[in-house]
PDB file of C-alpha atoms in Angstrom:
ATOM      1  CA  MET A 225       5.380 -85.145  26.169  1.00 86.00           C
ATOM      2  CA  TYR A 226       6.795 -81.966  24.702  1.00 92.00           C
ATOM      3  CA  ALA A 227       7.628 -81.035  21.143  1.00 96.00           C
ATOM      4  CA  VAL A 228       9.591 -78.286  19.410  1.00 96.00           C
ATOM      5  CA  ILE A 229       7.695 -76.937  16.409  1.00 96.00           C
ATOM      6  CA  LYS A 230       8.723 -74.451  13.754  1.00 96.00           C
ATOM      7  CA  THR A 231       6.291 -71.851  12.384  1.00 96.00           C
ATOM      8  CA  GLY A 232       6.670 -68.283  11.207  1.00 93.00           C
ATOM      9  CA  GLY A 233      10.464 -68.565  11.190  1.00 94.00           C
ATOM     10  CA  LYS A 234      10.543 -69.229  14.940  1.00 96.00           C
ATOM     11  CA  GLN A 235      10.710 -72.309  17.137  1.00 97.00           C
ATOM     12  CA  TYR A 236       8.327 -73.020  20.026  1.00 97.00           C
ATOM     13  CA  ASN A 237       8.555 -75.590  22.826  1.00 97.00           C
ATOM     14  CA  VAL A 238       4.991 -76.854  23.384  1.00 97.00           C
ATOM     15  CA  THR A 239       3.127 -79.484  25.385  1.00 96.00           C
ATOM     16  CA  THR A 240      -0.512 -80.546  25.406  1.00 96.00           C
ATOM     17  CA  GLY A 241      -2.744 -77.846  26.891  1.00 96.00           C
ATOM     18  CA  ASP A 242      -0.386 -74.908  26.255  1.00 95.00           C
ATOM     19  CA  VAL A 243      -1.719 -71.635  24.867  1.00 97.00           C
ATOM     20  CA  VAL A 244       0.861 -70.199  22.466  1.00 97.00           C
ATOM     21  CA  LYS A 245       1.068 -66.778  20.796  1.00 97.00           C
ATOM     22  CA  LEU A 246       2.297 -67.230  17.208  1.00 96.00           C
ATOM     23  CA  GLU A 247       2.794 -64.972  14.239  1.00 96.00           C
ATOM     24  CA  LYS A 248      -0.370 -64.901  12.149  1.00 96.00           C
ATOM     25  CA  ILE A 249      -1.281 -68.215  10.554  1.00 96.00           C
ATOM     26  CA  ALA A 250      -4.254 -69.021   8.326  1.00 94.00           C
ATOM     27  CA  GLY A 251      -7.326 -70.351  10.115  1.00 93.00           C
ATOM     28  CA  GLU A 252     -10.579 -69.186  11.606  1.00 95.00           C
ATOM     29  CA  GLU A 253     -11.365 -69.151  15.307  1.00 96.00           C
ATOM     30  CA  GLY A 254     -12.390 -72.594  16.539  1.00 95.00           C
ATOM     31  CA  LYS A 255     -10.782 -74.440  13.604  1.00 96.00           C
ATOM     32  CA  GLU A 256      -8.026 -77.018  13.981  1.00 97.00           C
ATOM     33  CA  VAL A 257      -4.543 -76.496  12.551  1.00 97.00           C
ATOM     34  CA  VAL A 258      -1.787 -79.082  12.226  1.00 96.00           C
ATOM     35  CA  PHE A 259       1.930 -78.327  12.521  1.00 96.00           C
ATOM     36  CA  ASN A 260       3.992 -80.892  10.609  1.00 95.00           C
ATOM     37  CA  GLU A 261       7.390 -79.248  11.071  1.00 95.00           C
ATOM     38  CA  VAL A 262       8.363 -80.931  14.352  1.00 96.00           C
ATOM     39  CA  LEU A 263      12.061 -80.507  15.142  1.00 96.00           C
ATOM     40  CA  ALA A 264      12.100 -82.539  18.368  1.00 96.00           C
ATOM     41  CA  LEU A 265       9.654 -84.832  20.121  1.00 94.00           C
ATOM     42  CA  GLY A 266      10.527 -85.731  23.699  1.00 91.00           C
ATOM     43  CA  GLU A 267      14.048 -87.117  23.581  1.00 91.00           C
ATOM     44  CA  LYS A 268      13.965 -87.651  19.798  1.00 91.00           C
ATOM     45  CA  VAL A 269      15.741 -84.993  17.784  1.00 94.00           C
ATOM     46  CA  GLY A 270      15.022 -84.829  14.070  1.00 91.00           C
ATOM     47  CA  THR A 271      17.486 -84.460  11.244  1.00 90.00           C
ATOM     48  CA  PRO A 272      16.079 -81.850  10.566  1.00 92.00           C
ATOM     49  CA  LEU A 273      12.480 -83.052  11.217  1.00 94.00           C
ATOM     50  CA  VAL A 274      11.061 -85.965  13.202  1.00 94.00           C
ATOM     51  CA  ALA A 275       9.487 -88.322  10.667  1.00 94.00           C
ATOM     52  CA  GLY A 276       5.727 -88.794  11.080  1.00 93.00           C
ATOM     53  CA  ALA A 277       5.362 -86.410  14.018  1.00 95.00           C
ATOM     54  CA  SER A 278       2.722 -83.701  14.143  1.00 95.00           C
ATOM     55  CA  VAL A 279       1.177 -81.267  16.608  1.00 96.00           C
ATOM     56  CA  LYS A 280      -2.529 -80.425  16.521  1.00 97.00           C
ATOM     57  CA  ALA A 281      -3.916 -77.142  17.832  1.00 97.00           C
ATOM     58  CA  VAL A 282      -7.149 -75.135  17.891  1.00 98.00           C
ATOM     59  CA  VAL A 283      -7.173 -71.457  16.913  1.00 97.00           C
ATOM     60  CA  LEU A 284      -8.481 -69.438  19.861  1.00 97.00           C
ATOM     61  CA  LYS A 285      -8.150 -65.914  18.530  1.00 96.00           C
ATOM     62  CA  GLN A 286      -6.844 -63.837  15.627  1.00 97.00           C
ATOM     63  CA  ALA A 287      -5.658 -60.519  17.093  1.00 97.00           C
ATOM     64  CA  LYS A 288      -3.002 -57.834  17.144  1.00 97.00           C
ATOM     65  CA  ASP A 289      -0.129 -57.766  19.619  1.00 97.00           C
ATOM     66  CA  ALA A 290       0.785 -54.818  21.829  1.00 97.00           C
ATOM     67  CA  LYS A 291       2.125 -51.732  20.085  1.00 98.00           C
ATOM     68  CA  VAL A 292       5.884 -51.404  19.720  1.00 98.00           C
ATOM     69  CA  ILE A 293       7.135 -47.812  19.523  1.00 98.00           C
ATOM     70  CA  VAL A 294      10.029 -47.098  17.147  1.00 97.00           C
ATOM     71  CA  PHE A 295      11.732 -43.798  17.988  1.00 98.00           C
ATOM     72  CA  LYS A 296      14.717 -42.453  16.037  1.00 98.00           C
ATOM     73  CA  LYS A 297      16.717 -39.426  17.096  1.00 98.00           C
ATOM     74  CA  LYS A 298      19.957 -37.735  16.079  1.00 98.00           C
ATOM     75  CA  ARG A 299      21.449 -35.396  18.601  1.00 97.00           C
ATOM     76  CA  ARG A 300      21.840 -31.723  17.744  1.00 97.00           C
ATOM     77  CA  HIS A 301      20.252 -32.120  14.284  1.00 97.00           C
ATOM     78  CA  ASN A 302      16.583 -31.595  15.199  1.00 97.00           C
ATOM     79  CA  TYR A 303      15.822 -35.070  13.800  1.00 98.00           C
ATOM     80  CA  ARG A 304      13.096 -37.068  15.536  1.00 98.00           C
ATOM     81  CA  ARG A 305      10.861 -39.760  14.048  1.00 98.00           C
ATOM     82  CA  LYS A 306       8.234 -41.687  15.973  1.00 98.00           C
ATOM     83  CA  ASN A 307       6.544 -44.724  14.493  1.00 98.00           C
ATOM     84  CA  GLY A 308       4.465 -47.573  15.893  1.00 98.00           C
ATOM     85  CA  HIS A 309       3.842 -51.166  14.840  1.00 97.00           C
ATOM     86  CA  ARG A 310       1.296 -53.797  15.875  1.00 98.00           C
ATOM     87  CA  GLN A 311       2.063 -57.333  14.732  1.00 97.00           C
ATOM     88  CA  ASN A 312      -0.799 -59.650  13.731  1.00 97.00           C
ATOM     89  CA  ILE A 313      -0.826 -62.718  15.995  1.00 97.00           C
ATOM     90  CA  THR A 314      -2.746 -65.948  16.420  1.00 97.00           C
ATOM     91  CA  LEU A 315      -3.451 -67.534  19.798  1.00 97.00           C
ATOM     92  CA  VAL A 316      -3.603 -71.326  19.599  1.00 98.00           C
ATOM     93  CA  LYS A 317      -4.206 -74.027  22.195  1.00 98.00           C
ATOM     94  CA  ILE A 318      -2.220 -77.227  21.725  1.00 97.00           C
ATOM     95  CA  THR A 319      -4.565 -80.213  21.796  1.00 96.00           C
ATOM     96  CA  ASP A 320      -2.385 -83.146  20.781  1.00 95.00           C
ATOM     97  CA  VAL A 321       1.292 -84.018  20.343  1.00 95.00           C
ATOM     98  CA  CYS A 322       1.509 -87.242  18.376  1.00 92.00           C
ATOM     99  CA  GLU A 323       3.889 -89.397  16.414  1.00 84.00           C
ATOM    100  CA  LYS A 324       3.079 -92.165  13.999  1.00 77.00           C
TER     101      LYS A 324
END
């Protein structure tokens, strides 16, 4: 069974056993986290959430994502700015998709 969860302002389609890269969430490596904001569960679509549904996951790793280069330039004005950004991420493995 699949579920659509909401975390970090984004929505993710997950099933049991998936490894998902999320924006940083609180939790140490090896600890369990529970996502209660389930927007859809199988064929059930919530209004806006599915009542009693939750998704359990285990935190695999707290890390940083690949670097994104931000480069600004204005032609003929000798204006160049280069900046980089690495977003903090959390890798989680989905262990259970359940409804009550």
